[in-house]
């Protein structure tokens, strides 16, 4: 059964792959699962019909027959469980991949999102200039630790997994901050993720929503535009 996901009708990032449907699209492309996309406006996200799918009135959601999921991490986990390609076969290696998924979402993403949100909505406050270096410091603290662990490895735990997929999308949220560039190993790690053909198909598909030019020959197919 072809799943349908939801995405922004008009993403604030103008299709730069920063909204969280990107990680779901990327996971579906990695496992070769075609999918449909239903685009929703900010107003529609808060309507009862969408809240029936997502209690917090957000994107992405995932519908597959009777199954309805929200939370991008849970959706990527579901895709990784049901298809080959995002989890290793070995049970312990799989548990470590799940650990990295949680680490990406629970440990690395919060300070990055906190900083991104501050730059969006707190700029006009008198205390913003004082607060930003504090938020930058919290991000750098995590990146110091993450880059130490990654070392010169390609991926976080041997082969590419759903843990890397989430970590790369989380780190991409630093685009434009200049902070990621201070960490050559993490910049290279993100670039390795972005170079994957599945990533590129997912990126092109979400960009096409913004430009209105659907890419030719991709495995996904929009349900509606
Ligand atoms: N924990 C949830 C998950 O992982 O799925 C968070 C979902 C979420 O934050 N969804 C956002 C949303 O629906 C879109 S992704 N927001 C609308 C609302 O809450 O009313 C967050 C996001 C939005 C825009 C950018 N951007 O433009 O750069 C980046 C990330």
JSON list of C-alpha atoms and ligand atoms in Angstrom, two decimals:
[
{"chain": "A", "resi": 1, "resn": "UNK", "atom": "CA", "xyz": [0.00, 0.00, 0.00]},
{"chain": "A", "resi": 2, "resn": "UNK", "atom": "CA", "xyz": [1.38, 3.39, -0.98]},
{"chain": "A", "resi": 3, "resn": "UNK", "atom": "CA", "xyz": [1.71, 5.67, 2.07]},
{"chain": "A", "resi": 4, "resn": "UNK", "atom": "CA", "xyz": [0.74, 9.33, 1.98]},
{"chain": "A", "resi": 5, "resn": "UNK", "atom": "CA", "xyz": [2.64, 11.94, 3.93]},
{"chain": "A", "resi": 6, "resn": "UNK", "atom": "CA", "xyz": [1.82, 15.58, 4.59]},
{"chain": "A", "resi": 7, "resn": "UNK", "atom": "CA", "xyz": [4.09, 18.52, 3.92]},
{"chain": "A", "resi": 8, "resn": "UNK", "atom": "CA", "xyz": [3.89, 22.32, 3.92]},
{"chain": "A", "resi": 9, "resn": "UNK", "atom": "CA", "xyz": [1.97, 23.77, 0.98]},
{"chain": "A", "resi": 10, "resn": "UNK", "atom": "CA", "xyz": [4.44, 26.64, 1.16]},
{"chain": "A", "resi": 11, "resn": "UNK", "atom": "CA", "xyz": [7.47, 25.86, 3.29]},
{"chain": "A", "resi": 12, "resn": "UNK", "atom": "CA", "xyz": [9.02, 28.87, 5.05]},
{"chain": "A", "resi": 13, "resn": "UNK", "atom": "CA", "xyz": [12.48, 27.62, 3.98]},
{"chain": "A", "resi": 14, "resn": "UNK", "atom": "CA", "xyz": [11.47, 27.94, 0.30]},
{"chain": "A", "resi": 15, "resn": "UNK", "atom": "CA", "xyz": [12.22, 24.28, -0.35]},
{"chain": "A", "resi": 16, "resn": "UNK", "atom": "CA", "xyz": [15.68, 24.02, 1.24]},
{"chain": "A", "resi": 17, "resn": "UNK", "atom": "CA", "xyz": [14.81, 20.71, 2.87]},
{"chain": "A", "resi": 18, "resn": "UNK", "atom": "CA", "xyz": [14.70, 21.97, 6.46]},
{"chain": "A", "resi": 19, "resn": "UNK", "atom": "CA", "xyz": [11.08, 21.09, 7.27]},
{"chain": "A", "resi": 20, "resn": "UNK", "atom": "CA", "xyz": [10.62, 17.69, 8.85]},
{"chain": "A", "resi": 21, "resn": "UNK", "atom": "CA", "xyz": [8.86, 16.05, 5.92]},
{"chain": "A", "resi": 22, "resn": "UNK", "atom": "CA", "xyz": [12.37, 15.96, 4.39]},
{"chain": "A", "resi": 23, "resn": "UNK", "atom": "CA", "xyz": [13.55, 13.20, 6.76]},
{"chain": "A", "resi": 24, "resn": "UNK", "atom": "CA", "xyz": [10.46, 11.10, 6.00]},
{"chain": "A", "resi": 25, "resn": "UNK", "atom": "CA", "xyz": [10.86, 11.60, 2.24]},
{"chain": "A", "resi": 26, "resn": "UNK", "atom": "CA", "xyz": [14.55, 10.67, 2.52]},
{"chain": "A", "resi": 27, "resn": "UNK", "atom": "CA", "xyz": [13.76, 7.50, 4.49]},
{"chain": "A", "resi": 28, "resn": "UNK", "atom": "CA", "xyz": [11.14, 6.45, 1.92]},
{"chain": "A", "resi": 29, "resn": "UNK", "atom": "CA", "xyz": [13.59, 7.08, -0.91]},
{"chain": "A", "resi": 30, "resn": "UNK", "atom": "CA", "xyz": [16.36, 5.09, 0.85]},
{"chain": "A", "resi": 31, "resn": "UNK", "atom": "CA", "xyz": [14.13, 2.02, 1.05]},
{"chain": "A", "resi": 32, "resn": "UNK", "atom": "CA", "xyz": [12.64, 2.51, -2.42]},
{"chain": "A", "resi": 33, "resn": "UNK", "atom": "CA", "xyz": [9.06, 2.94, -1.21]},
{"chain": "A", "resi": 34, "resn": "UNK", "atom": "CA", "xyz": [6.91, 5.16, -3.48]},
{"chain": "A", "resi": 35, "resn": "UNK", "atom": "CA", "xyz": [4.75, 7.64, -1.59]},
{"chain": "A", "resi": 36, "resn": "UNK", "atom": "CA", "xyz": [2.14, 10.30, -2.09]},
{"chain": "A", "resi": 37, "resn": "UNK", "atom": "CA", "xyz": [2.21, 13.79, -0.63]},
{"chain": "A", "resi": 38, "resn": "UNK", "atom": "CA", "xyz": [-0.72, 15.86, 0.55]},
{"chain": "A", "resi": 39, "resn": "UNK", "atom": "CA", "xyz": [0.20, 19.51, 0.89]},
{"chain": "A", "resi": 40, "resn": "UNK", "atom": "CA", "xyz": [-1.39, 21.47, 3.72]},
{"chain": "A", "resi": 41, "resn": "UNK", "atom": "CA", "xyz": [-1.59, 25.18, 4.50]},
{"chain": "A", "resi": 42, "resn": "UNK", "atom": "CA", "xyz": [-0.85, 26.57, 7.97]},
{"chain": "A", "resi": 43, "resn": "UNK", "atom": "CA", "xyz": [-4.59, 27.16, 8.42]},
{"chain": "A", "resi": 44, "resn": "UNK", "atom": "CA", "xyz": [-5.55, 23.63, 7.31]},
{"chain": "A", "resi": 45, "resn": "UNK", "atom": "CA", "xyz": [-3.05, 22.13, 9.78]},
{"chain": "A", "resi": 46, "resn": "UNK", "atom": "CA", "xyz": [-5.11, 23.52, 12.66]},
{"chain": "A", "resi": 47, "resn": "UNK", "atom": "CA", "xyz": [-8.46, 22.25, 11.32]},
{"chain": "A", "resi": 48, "resn": "UNK", "atom": "CA", "xyz": [-10.12, 19.19, 12.89]},
{"chain": "A", "resi": 49, "resn": "UNK", "atom": "CA", "xyz": [-9.51, 17.04, 9.80]},
{"chain": "A", "resi": 50, "resn": "UNK", "atom": "CA", "xyz": [-5.74, 17.43, 10.11]},
{"chain": "A", "resi": 51, "resn": "UNK", "atom": "CA", "xyz": [-5.76, 17.33, 13.92]},
{"chain": "A", "resi": 52, "resn": "UNK", "atom": "CA", "xyz": [-7.42, 13.91, 13.66]},
{"chain": "A", "resi": 53, "resn": "UNK", "atom": "CA", "xyz": [-4.12, 12.80, 12.07]},
{"chain": "A", "resi": 54, "resn": "UNK", "atom": "CA", "xyz": [-1.80, 15.00, 14.14]},
{"chain": "A", "resi": 55, "resn": "UNK", "atom": "CA", "xyz": [-2.90, 16.09, 17.62]},
{"chain": "A", "resi": 56, "resn": "UNK", "atom": "CA", "xyz": [-0.51, 19.06, 17.58]},
{"chain": "A", "resi": 57, "resn": "UNK", "atom": "CA", "xyz": [-1.62, 20.34, 14.16]},
{"chain": "A", "resi": 58, "resn": "UNK", "atom": "CA", "xyz": [1.74, 19.94, 12.46]},
{"chain": "A", "resi": 59, "resn": "UNK", "atom": "CA", "xyz": [3.45, 18.19, 9.56]},
{"chain": "A", "resi": 60, "resn": "UNK", "atom": "CA", "xyz": [4.60, 15.56, 8.76]},
{"chain": "A", "resi": 61, "resn": "UNK", "atom": "CA", "xyz": [1.97, 12.85, 9.10]},
{"chain": "A", "resi": 62, "resn": "UNK", "atom": "CA", "xyz": [2.04, 9.38, 7.58]},
{"chain": "A", "resi": 63, "resn": "UNK", "atom": "CA", "xyz": [-1.01, 7.40, 6.44]},
{"chain": "A", "resi": 64, "resn": "UNK", "atom": "CA", "xyz": [-0.77, 3.81, 5.29]},
{"chain": "A", "resi": 65, "resn": "UNK", "atom": "CA", "xyz": [-4.13, 2.02, 5.12]},
{"chain": "A", "resi": 66, "resn": "UNK", "atom": "CA", "xyz": [-5.58, 2.15, 8.63]},
{"chain": "A", "resi": 67, "resn": "UNK", "atom": "CA", "xyz": [-2.31, 3.28, 10.16]},
{"chain": "A", "resi": 68, "resn": "UNK", "atom": "CA", "xyz": [-1.85, 6.97, 10.94]},
{"chain": "A", "resi": 69, "resn": "UNK", "atom": "CA", "xyz": [1.42, 8.21, 12.42]},
{"chain": "A", "resi": 70, "resn": "UNK", "atom": "CA", "xyz": [2.85, 11.57, 13.42]},
{"chain": "A", "resi": 71, "resn": "UNK", "atom": "CA", "xyz": [6.29, 12.57, 14.79]},
{"chain": "A", "resi": 72, "resn": "UNK", "atom": "CA", "xyz": [9.00, 12.38, 12.16]},
{"chain": "A", "resi": 73, "resn": "UNK", "atom": "CA", "xyz": [11.21, 10.13, 14.31]},
{"chain": "A", "resi": 74, "resn": "UNK", "atom": "CA", "xyz": [8.42, 7.59, 14.82]},
{"chain": "A", "resi": 75, "resn": "UNK", "atom": "CA", "xyz": [7.64, 7.65, 11.11]},
{"chain": "A", "resi": 76, "resn": "UNK", "atom": "CA", "xyz": [11.29, 7.07, 10.14]},
{"chain": "A", "resi": 77, "resn": "UNK", "atom": "CA", "xyz": [11.46, 4.26, 12.74]},
{"chain": "A", "resi": 78, "resn": "UNK", "atom": "CA", "xyz": [8.35, 2.64, 11.23]},
{"chain": "A", "resi": 79, "resn": "UNK", "atom": "CA", "xyz": [9.80, 2.84, 7.70]},
{"chain": "A", "resi": 80, "resn": "UNK", "atom": "CA", "xyz": [13.11, 1.42, 8.90]},
{"chain": "A", "resi": 81, "resn": "UNK", "atom": "CA", "xyz": [11.35, -1.46, 10.65]},
{"chain": "A", "resi": 82, "resn": "UNK", "atom": "CA", "xyz": [9.16, -2.41, 7.70]},
{"chain": "A", "resi": 83, "resn": "UNK", "atom": "CA", "xyz": [11.75, -2.17, 4.93]},
{"chain": "A", "resi": 84, "resn": "UNK", "atom": "CA", "xyz": [15.35, -3.19, 4.40]},
{"chain": "A", "resi": 85, "resn": "UNK", "atom": "CA", "xyz": [17.95, -0.47, 4.09]},
{"chain": "A", "resi": 86, "resn": "UNK", "atom": "CA", "xyz": [17.87, 1.71, 7.20]},
{"chain": "A", "resi": 87, "resn": "UNK", "atom": "CA", "xyz": [18.56, -0.75, 10.02]},
{"chain": "A", "resi": 88, "resn": "UNK", "atom": "CA", "xyz": [21.42, -3.28, 10.19]},
{"chain": "A", "resi": 89, "resn": "UNK", "atom": "CA", "xyz": [20.50, -6.98, 10.40]},
{"chain": "A", "resi": 90, "resn": "UNK", "atom": "CA", "xyz": [22.50, -7.60, 13.58]},
{"chain": "A", "resi": 91, "resn": "UNK", "atom": "CA", "xyz": [20.26, -7.05, 16.64]},
{"chain": "A", "resi": 92, "resn": "UNK", "atom": "CA", "xyz": [22.87, -5.15, 18.65]},
{"chain": "A", "resi": 93, "resn": "UNK", "atom": "CA", "xyz": [23.83, -2.95, 15.72]},
{"chain": "A", "resi": 94, "resn": "UNK", "atom": "CA", "xyz": [20.13, -2.25, 15.23]},
{"chain": "A", "resi": 95, "resn": "UNK", "atom": "CA", "xyz": [19.76, -1.22, 18.86]},
{"chain": "A", "resi": 96, "resn": "UNK", "atom": "CA", "xyz": [22.70, 1.14, 18.43]},
{"chain": "A", "resi": 97, "resn": "UNK", "atom": "CA", "xyz": [21.09, 2.65, 15.32]},
{"chain": "A", "resi": 98, "resn": "UNK", "atom": "CA", "xyz": [17.93, 3.28, 17.37]},
{"chain": "A", "resi": 99, "resn": "UNK", "atom": "CA", "xyz": [20.09, 4.85, 20.06]},
{"chain": "A", "resi": 100, "resn": "UNK", "atom": "CA", "xyz": [21.51, 7.29, 17.50]},
{"chain": "A", "resi": 101, "resn": "UNK", "atom": "CA", "xyz": [17.98, 8.12, 16.34]},
{"chain": "A", "resi": 102, "resn": "UNK", "atom": "CA", "xyz": [17.09, 9.12, 19.89]},
{"chain": "A", "resi": 103, "resn": "UNK", "atom": "CA", "xyz": [20.39, 10.96, 20.31]},
{"chain": "A", "resi": 104, "resn": "UNK", "atom": "CA", "xyz": [19.70, 12.99, 17.16]},
{"chain": "A", "resi": 105, "resn": "UNK", "atom": "CA", "xyz": [16.18, 13.94, 18.26]},
{"chain": "A", "resi": 106, "resn": "UNK", "atom": "CA", "xyz": [16.56, 14.20, 22.05]},
{"chain": "A", "resi": 107, "resn": "UNK", "atom": "CA", "xyz": [20.13, 15.37, 22.58]},
{"chain": "A", "resi": 108, "resn": "UNK", "atom": "CA", "xyz": [21.41, 17.15, 19.48]},
{"chain": "A", "resi": 109, "resn": "UNK", "atom": "CA", "xyz": [18.26, 18.64, 17.96]},
{"chain": "A", "resi": 110, "resn": "UNK", "atom": "CA", "xyz": [16.94, 20.59, 21.01]},
{"chain": "A", "resi": 111, "resn": "UNK", "atom": "CA", "xyz": [19.79, 23.14, 21.29]},
{"chain": "A", "resi": 112, "resn": "UNK", "atom": "CA", "xyz": [19.85, 23.52, 17.49]},
{"chain": "A", "resi": 113, "resn": "UNK", "atom": "CA", "xyz": [16.10, 24.19, 17.30]},
{"chain": "A", "resi": 114, "resn": "UNK", "atom": "CA", "xyz": [16.28, 26.50, 20.32]},
{"chain": "A", "resi": 115, "resn": "UNK", "atom": "CA", "xyz": [18.89, 28.57, 18.52]},
{"chain": "A", "resi": 116, "resn": "UNK", "atom": "CA", "xyz": [16.99, 28.53, 15.21]},
{"chain": "A", "resi": 117, "resn": "UNK", "atom": "CA", "xyz": [13.77, 29.60, 16.93]},
{"chain": "A", "resi": 118, "resn": "UNK", "atom": "CA", "xyz": [15.54, 32.44, 18.74]},
{"chain": "A", "resi": 119, "resn": "UNK", "atom": "CA", "xyz": [16.92, 33.82, 15.47]},
{"chain": "A", "resi": 120, "resn": "UNK", "atom": "CA", "xyz": [13.39, 33.75, 14.03]},
{"chain": "A", "resi": 121, "resn": "UNK", "atom": "CA", "xyz": [11.25, 35.15, 16.83]},
{"chain": "A", "resi": 122, "resn": "UNK", "atom": "CA", "xyz": [13.49, 36.80, 19.42]},
{"chain": "A", "resi": 123, "resn": "UNK", "atom": "CA", "xyz": [15.57, 39.15, 17.27]},
{"chain": "A", "resi": 124, "resn": "UNK", "atom": "CA", "xyz": [13.69, 42.27, 18.28]},
{"chain": "A", "resi": 125, "resn": "UNK", "atom": "CA", "xyz": [14.13, 41.76, 22.01]},
{"chain": "A", "resi": 126, "resn": "UNK", "atom": "CA", "xyz": [16.71, 43.85, 23.85]},
{"chain": "A", "resi": 127, "resn": "UNK", "atom": "CA", "xyz": [18.27, 40.73, 25.38]},
{"chain": "A", "resi": 128, "resn": "UNK", "atom": "CA", "xyz": [18.66, 38.87, 22.04]},
{"chain": "A", "resi": 129, "resn": "UNK", "atom": "CA", "xyz": [22.30, 39.90, 21.52]},
{"chain": "A", "resi": 130, "resn": "UNK", "atom": "CA", "xyz": [23.16, 38.60, 24.98]},
{"chain": "A", "resi": 131, "resn": "UNK", "atom": "CA", "xyz": [21.20, 35.36, 24.61]},
{"chain": "A", "resi": 132, "resn": "UNK", "atom": "CA", "xyz": [22.47, 34.30, 21.19]},
{"chain": "A", "resi": 133, "resn": "UNK", "atom": "CA", "xyz": [26.06, 33.52, 22.32]},
{"chain": "A", "resi": 134, "resn": "UNK", "atom": "CA", "xyz": [24.62, 31.38, 25.12]},
{"chain": "A", "resi": 135, "resn": "UNK", "atom": "CA", "xyz": [22.56, 29.39, 22.62]},
{"chain": "A", "resi": 136, "resn": "UNK", "atom": "CA", "xyz": [25.56, 29.15, 20.26]},
{"chain": "A", "resi": 137, "resn": "UNK", "atom": "CA", "xyz": [27.60, 27.78, 23.16]},
{"chain": "A", "resi": 138, "resn": "UNK", "atom": "CA", "xyz": [25.05, 25.04, 23.85]},
{"chain": "A", "resi": 139, "resn": "UNK", "atom": "CA", "xyz": [25.10, 24.01, 20.19]},
{"chain": "A", "resi": 140, "resn": "UNK", "atom": "CA", "xyz": [28.91, 24.00, 20.08]},
{"chain": "A", "resi": 141, "resn": "UNK", "atom": "CA", "xyz": [29.03, 21.90, 23.22]},
{"chain": "A", "resi": 142, "resn": "UNK", "atom": "CA", "xyz": [27.01, 19.15, 21.51]},
{"chain": "A", "resi": 143, "resn": "UNK", "atom": "CA", "xyz": [28.92, 19.45, 18.24]},
{"chain": "A", "resi": 144, "resn": "UNK", "atom": "CA", "xyz": [32.24, 19.15, 20.10]},
{"chain": "A", "resi": 145, "resn": "UNK", "atom": "CA", "xyz": [31.03, 15.89, 21.61]},
{"chain": "A", "resi": 146, "resn": "UNK", "atom": "CA", "xyz": [29.47, 14.58, 18.40]},
{"chain": "A", "resi": 147, "resn": "UNK", "atom": "CA", "xyz": [32.54, 15.34, 16.28]},
{"chain": "A", "resi": 148, "resn": "UNK", "atom": "CA", "xyz": [34.77, 13.65, 18.88]},
{"chain": "A", "resi": 149, "resn": "UNK", "atom": "CA", "xyz": [32.66, 10.51, 18.67]},
{"chain": "A", "resi": 150, "resn": "UNK", "atom": "CA", "xyz": [32.41, 10.51, 14.86]},
{"chain": "A", "resi": 151, "resn": "UNK", "atom": "CA", "xyz": [36.17, 10.98, 14.47]},
{"chain": "A", "resi": 152, "resn": "UNK", "atom": "CA", "xyz": [37.16, 10.12, 10.93]},
{"chain": "A", "resi": 153, "resn": "UNK", "atom": "CA", "xyz": [34.41, 7.54, 10.45]},
{"chain": "A", "resi": 154, "resn": "UNK", "atom": "CA", "xyz": [31.94, 7.92, 7.60]},
{"chain": "A", "resi": 155, "resn": "UNK", "atom": "CA", "xyz": [28.88, 7.17, 9.72]},
{"chain": "A", "resi": 156, "resn": "UNK", "atom": "CA", "xyz": [28.02, 7.05, 13.42]},
{"chain": "A", "resi": 157, "resn": "UNK", "atom": "CA", "xyz": [28.08, 3.27, 13.76]},
{"chain": "A", "resi": 158, "resn": "UNK", "atom": "CA", "xyz": [29.70, 1.47, 10.84]},
{"chain": "A", "resi": 159, "resn": "UNK", "atom": "CA", "xyz": [27.13, 1.45, 7.99]},
{"chain": "A", "resi": 160, "resn": "UNK", "atom": "CA", "xyz": [24.69, 4.28, 7.18]},
{"chain": "A", "resi": 161, "resn": "UNK", "atom": "CA", "xyz": [21.47, 3.87, 9.20]},
{"chain": "A", "resi": 162, "resn": "UNK", "atom": "CA", "xyz": [18.30, 5.67, 10.22]},
{"chain": "A", "resi": 163, "resn": "UNK", "atom": "CA", "xyz": [20.41, 7.19, 13.01]},
{"chain": "A", "resi": 164, "resn": "UNK", "atom": "CA", "xyz": [22.62, 8.94, 10.44]},
{"chain": "A", "resi": 165, "resn": "UNK", "atom": "CA", "xyz": [19.59, 9.97, 8.42]},
{"chain": "A", "resi": 166, "resn": "UNK", "atom": "CA", "xyz": [18.09, 11.79, 11.40]},
{"chain": "A", "resi": 167, "resn": "UNK", "atom": "CA", "xyz": [21.43, 13.21, 12.59]},
{"chain": "A", "resi": 168, "resn": "UNK", "atom": "CA", "xyz": [22.21, 14.68, 9.15]},
{"chain": "A", "resi": 169, "resn": "UNK", "atom": "CA", "xyz": [18.78, 16.33, 8.91]},
{"chain": "A", "resi": 170, "resn": "UNK", "atom": "CA", "xyz": [19.19, 17.73, 12.43]},
{"chain": "A", "resi": 171, "resn": "UNK", "atom": "CA", "xyz": [22.65, 19.17, 11.66]},
{"chain": "A", "resi": 172, "resn": "UNK", "atom": "CA", "xyz": [21.37, 20.70, 8.42]},
{"chain": "A", "resi": 173, "resn": "UNK", "atom": "CA", "xyz": [19.16, 22.95, 10.53]},
{"chain": "A", "resi": 174, "resn": "UNK", "atom": "CA", "xyz": [22.40, 24.85, 11.33]},
{"chain": "A", "resi": 175, "resn": "UNK", "atom": "CA", "xyz": [22.68, 25.98, 7.70]},
{"chain": "A", "resi": 176, "resn": "UNK", "atom": "CA", "xyz": [23.32, 29.69, 7.56]},
{"chain": "A", "resi": 177, "resn": "UNK", "atom": "CA", "xyz": [24.54, 29.89, 11.18]},
{"chain": "A", "resi": 178, "resn": "UNK", "atom": "CA", "xyz": [28.21, 29.38, 10.28]},
{"chain": "A", "resi": 179, "resn": "UNK", "atom": "CA", "xyz": [28.58, 27.01, 13.24]},
{"chain": "A", "resi": 180, "resn": "UNK", "atom": "CA", "xyz": [28.67, 23.72, 11.33]},
{"chain": "A", "resi": 181, "resn": "UNK", "atom": "CA", "xyz": [31.57, 25.03, 9.23]},
{"chain": "A", "resi": 182, "resn": "UNK", "atom": "CA", "xyz": [33.66, 25.21, 12.43]},
{"chain": "A", "resi": 183, "resn": "UNK", "atom": "CA", "xyz": [33.55, 21.39, 12.45]},
{"chain": "A", "resi": 184, "resn": "UNK", "atom": "CA", "xyz": [35.12, 20.01, 9.25]},
{"chain": "A", "resi": 185, "resn": "UNK", "atom": "CA", "xyz": [34.37, 16.38, 10.15]},
{"chain": "A", "resi": 186, "resn": "UNK", "atom": "CA", "xyz": [30.70, 17.15, 10.77]},
{"chain": "A", "resi": 187, "resn": "UNK", "atom": "CA", "xyz": [30.46, 19.28, 7.62]},
{"chain": "A", "resi": 188, "resn": "UNK", "atom": "CA", "xyz": [31.89, 16.36, 5.65]},
{"chain": "A", "resi": 189, "resn": "UNK", "atom": "CA", "xyz": [29.46, 13.98, 7.40]},
{"chain": "A", "resi": 190, "resn": "UNK", "atom": "CA", "xyz": [26.49, 16.12, 6.38]},
{"chain": "A", "resi": 191, "resn": "UNK", "atom": "CA", "xyz": [27.87, 16.39, 2.84]},
{"chain": "A", "resi": 192, "resn": "UNK", "atom": "CA", "xyz": [28.14, 12.57, 2.69]},
{"chain": "A", "resi": 193, "resn": "UNK", "atom": "CA", "xyz": [24.47, 12.30, 3.64]},
{"chain": "A", "resi": 194, "resn": "UNK", "atom": "CA", "xyz": [23.45, 14.93, 1.12]},
{"chain": "A", "resi": 195, "resn": "UNK", "atom": "CA", "xyz": [25.41, 13.13, -1.62]},
{"chain": "A", "resi": 196, "resn": "UNK", "atom": "CA", "xyz": [23.31, 9.98, -1.30]},
{"chain": "A", "resi": 197, "resn": "UNK", "atom": "CA", "xyz": [21.05, 9.53, -4.34]},
{"chain": "A", "resi": 198, "resn": "UNK", "atom": "CA", "xyz": [18.03, 8.94, -2.08]},
{"chain": "A", "resi": 199, "resn": "UNK", "atom": "CA", "xyz": [18.69, 12.23, -0.29]},
{"chain": "A", "resi": 200, "resn": "UNK", "atom": "CA", "xyz": [18.90, 14.04, -3.60]},
{"chain": "A", "resi": 201, "resn": "UNK", "atom": "CA", "xyz": [15.61, 12.56, -4.84]},
{"chain": "A", "resi": 202, "resn": "UNK", "atom": "CA", "xyz": [13.89, 13.59, -1.62]},
{"chain": "A", "resi": 203, "resn": "UNK", "atom": "CA", "xyz": [15.41, 17.07, -1.75]},
{"chain": "A", "resi": 204, "resn": "UNK", "atom": "CA", "xyz": [14.37, 17.57, -5.37]},
{"chain": "A", "resi": 205, "resn": "UNK", "atom": "CA", "xyz": [10.83, 16.41, -4.60]},
{"chain": "A", "resi": 206, "resn": "UNK", "atom": "CA", "xyz": [10.34, 18.84, -1.71]},
{"chain": "A", "resi": 207, "resn": "UNK", "atom": "CA", "xyz": [12.01, 21.68, -3.64]},
{"chain": "A", "resi": 208, "resn": "UNK", "atom": "CA", "xyz": [9.64, 21.05, -6.55]},
{"chain": "A", "resi": 209, "resn": "UNK", "atom": "CA", "xyz": [6.70, 21.83, -4.25]},
{"chain": "A", "resi": 210, "resn": "UNK", "atom": "CA", "xyz": [8.13, 25.31, -3.91]},
{"chain": "A", "resi": 211, "resn": "UNK", "atom": "CA", "xyz": [9.27, 25.87, -7.50]},
{"chain": "A", "resi": 212, "resn": "UNK", "atom": "CA", "xyz": [6.30, 24.09, -9.07]},
{"chain": "A", "resi": 213, "resn": "UNK", "atom": "CA", "xyz": [8.62, 21.99, -11.28]},
{"chain": "A", "resi": 214, "resn": "UNK", "atom": "CA", "xyz": [8.24, 18.31, -10.39]},
{"chain": "A", "resi": 215, "resn": "UNK", "atom": "CA", "xyz": [11.49, 16.37, -10.96]},
{"chain": "A", "resi": 216, "resn": "UNK", "atom": "CA", "xyz": [11.35, 13.70, -13.67]},
{"chain": "A", "resi": 217, "resn": "UNK", "atom": "CA", "xyz": [11.92, 10.01, -12.96]},
{"chain": "A", "resi": 218, "resn": "UNK", "atom": "CA", "xyz": [11.71, 9.87, -9.17]},
{"chain": "A", "resi": 219, "resn": "UNK", "atom": "CA", "xyz": [10.19, 6.98, -7.27]},
{"chain": "A", "resi": 220, "resn": "UNK", "atom": "CA", "xyz": [7.67, 9.06, -5.33]},
{"chain": "A", "resi": 221, "resn": "UNK", "atom": "CA", "xyz": [4.52, 10.55, -6.77]},
{"chain": "A", "resi": 222, "resn": "UNK", "atom": "CA", "xyz": [2.55, 13.42, -5.25]},
{"chain": "A", "resi": 223, "resn": "UNK", "atom": "CA", "xyz": [-1.03, 12.56, -4.32]},
{"chain": "A", "resi": 224, "resn": "UNK", "atom": "CA", "xyz": [-2.02, 16.19, -4.69]},
{"chain": "A", "resi": 225, "resn": "UNK", "atom": "CA", "xyz": [-0.39, 19.55, -5.17]},
{"chain": "B", "resi": 1, "resn": "LIG", "atom": "N1", "xyz": [8.44, 16.71, 16.82]},
{"chain": "B", "resi": 1, "resn": "LIG", "atom": "C1", "xyz": [7.70, 16.89, 15.58]},
{"chain": "B", "resi": 1, "resn": "LIG", "atom": "C2", "xyz": [8.28, 15.98, 14.50]},
{"chain": "B", "resi": 1, "resn": "LIG", "atom": "O1", "xyz": [9.46, 15.66, 14.57]},
{"chain": "B", "resi": 1, "resn": "LIG", "atom": "O2", "xyz": [7.53, 15.56, 13.60]},
{"chain": "B", "resi": 1, "resn": "LIG", "atom": "C3", "xyz": [7.78, 18.36, 15.18]},
{"chain": "B", "resi": 1, "resn": "LIG", "atom": "C4", "xyz": [6.95, 18.65, 13.96]},
{"chain": "B", "resi": 1, "resn": "LIG", "atom": "C5", "xyz": [7.11, 20.11, 13.54]},
{"chain": "B", "resi": 1, "resn": "LIG", "atom": "O3", "xyz": [7.79, 20.92, 14.20]},
{"chain": "B", "resi": 1, "resn": "LIG", "atom": "N2", "xyz": [6.49, 20.44, 12.42]},
{"chain": "B", "resi": 1, "resn": "LIG", "atom": "C6", "xyz": [6.57, 21.79, 11.91]},
{"chain": "B", "resi": 1, "resn": "LIG", "atom": "C7", "xyz": [5.17, 22.36, 11.76]},
{"chain": "B", "resi": 1, "resn": "LIG", "atom": "O4", "xyz": [4.27, 21.69, 11.36]},
{"chain": "B", "resi": 1, "resn": "LIG", "atom": "C8", "xyz": [7.24, 21.75, 10.53]},
{"chain": "B", "resi": 1, "resn": "LIG", "atom": "S1", "xyz": [8.91, 21.14, 10.64]},
{"chain": "B", "resi": 1, "resn": "LIG", "atom": "N3", "xyz": [5.03, 23.65, 12.08]},
{"chain": "B", "resi": 1, "resn": "LIG", "atom": "C9", "xyz": [3.78, 24.34, 11.93]},
{"chain": "B", "resi": 1, "resn": "LIG", "atom": "C10", "xyz": [3.12, 24.58, 13.23]},
{"chain": "B", "resi": 1, "resn": "LIG", "atom": "O5", "xyz": [3.57, 24.09, 14.29]},
{"chain": "B", "resi": 1, "resn": "LIG", "atom": "O6", "xyz": [2.10, 25.29, 13.19]},
{"chain": "B", "resi": 1, "resn": "LIG", "atom": "C11", "xyz": [9.73, 22.51, 11.54]},
{"chain": "B", "resi": 1, "resn": "LIG", "atom": "C12", "xyz": [10.34, 23.48, 10.57]},
{"chain": "B", "resi": 1, "resn": "LIG", "atom": "C13", "xyz": [9.58, 24.43, 9.95]},
{"chain": "B", "resi": 1, "resn": "LIG", "atom": "C14", "xyz": [10.17, 25.35, 9.06]},
{"chain": "B", "resi": 1, "resn": "LIG", "atom": "C15", "xyz": [11.52, 25.27, 8.86]},
{"chain": "B", "resi": 1, "resn": "LIG", "atom": "N4", "xyz": [12.14, 26.21, 7.97]},
{"chain": "B", "resi": 1, "resn": "LIG", "atom": "O7", "xyz": [11.45, 26.91, 7.24]},
{"chain": "B", "resi": 1, "resn": "LIG", "atom": "O8", "xyz": [13.40, 26.32, 7.94]},
{"chain": "B", "resi": 1, "resn": "LIG", "atom": "C16", "xyz": [12.29, 24.30, 9.47]},
{"chain": "B", "resi": 1, "resn": "LIG", "atom": "C17", "xyz": [11.70, 23.40, 10.34]}
]
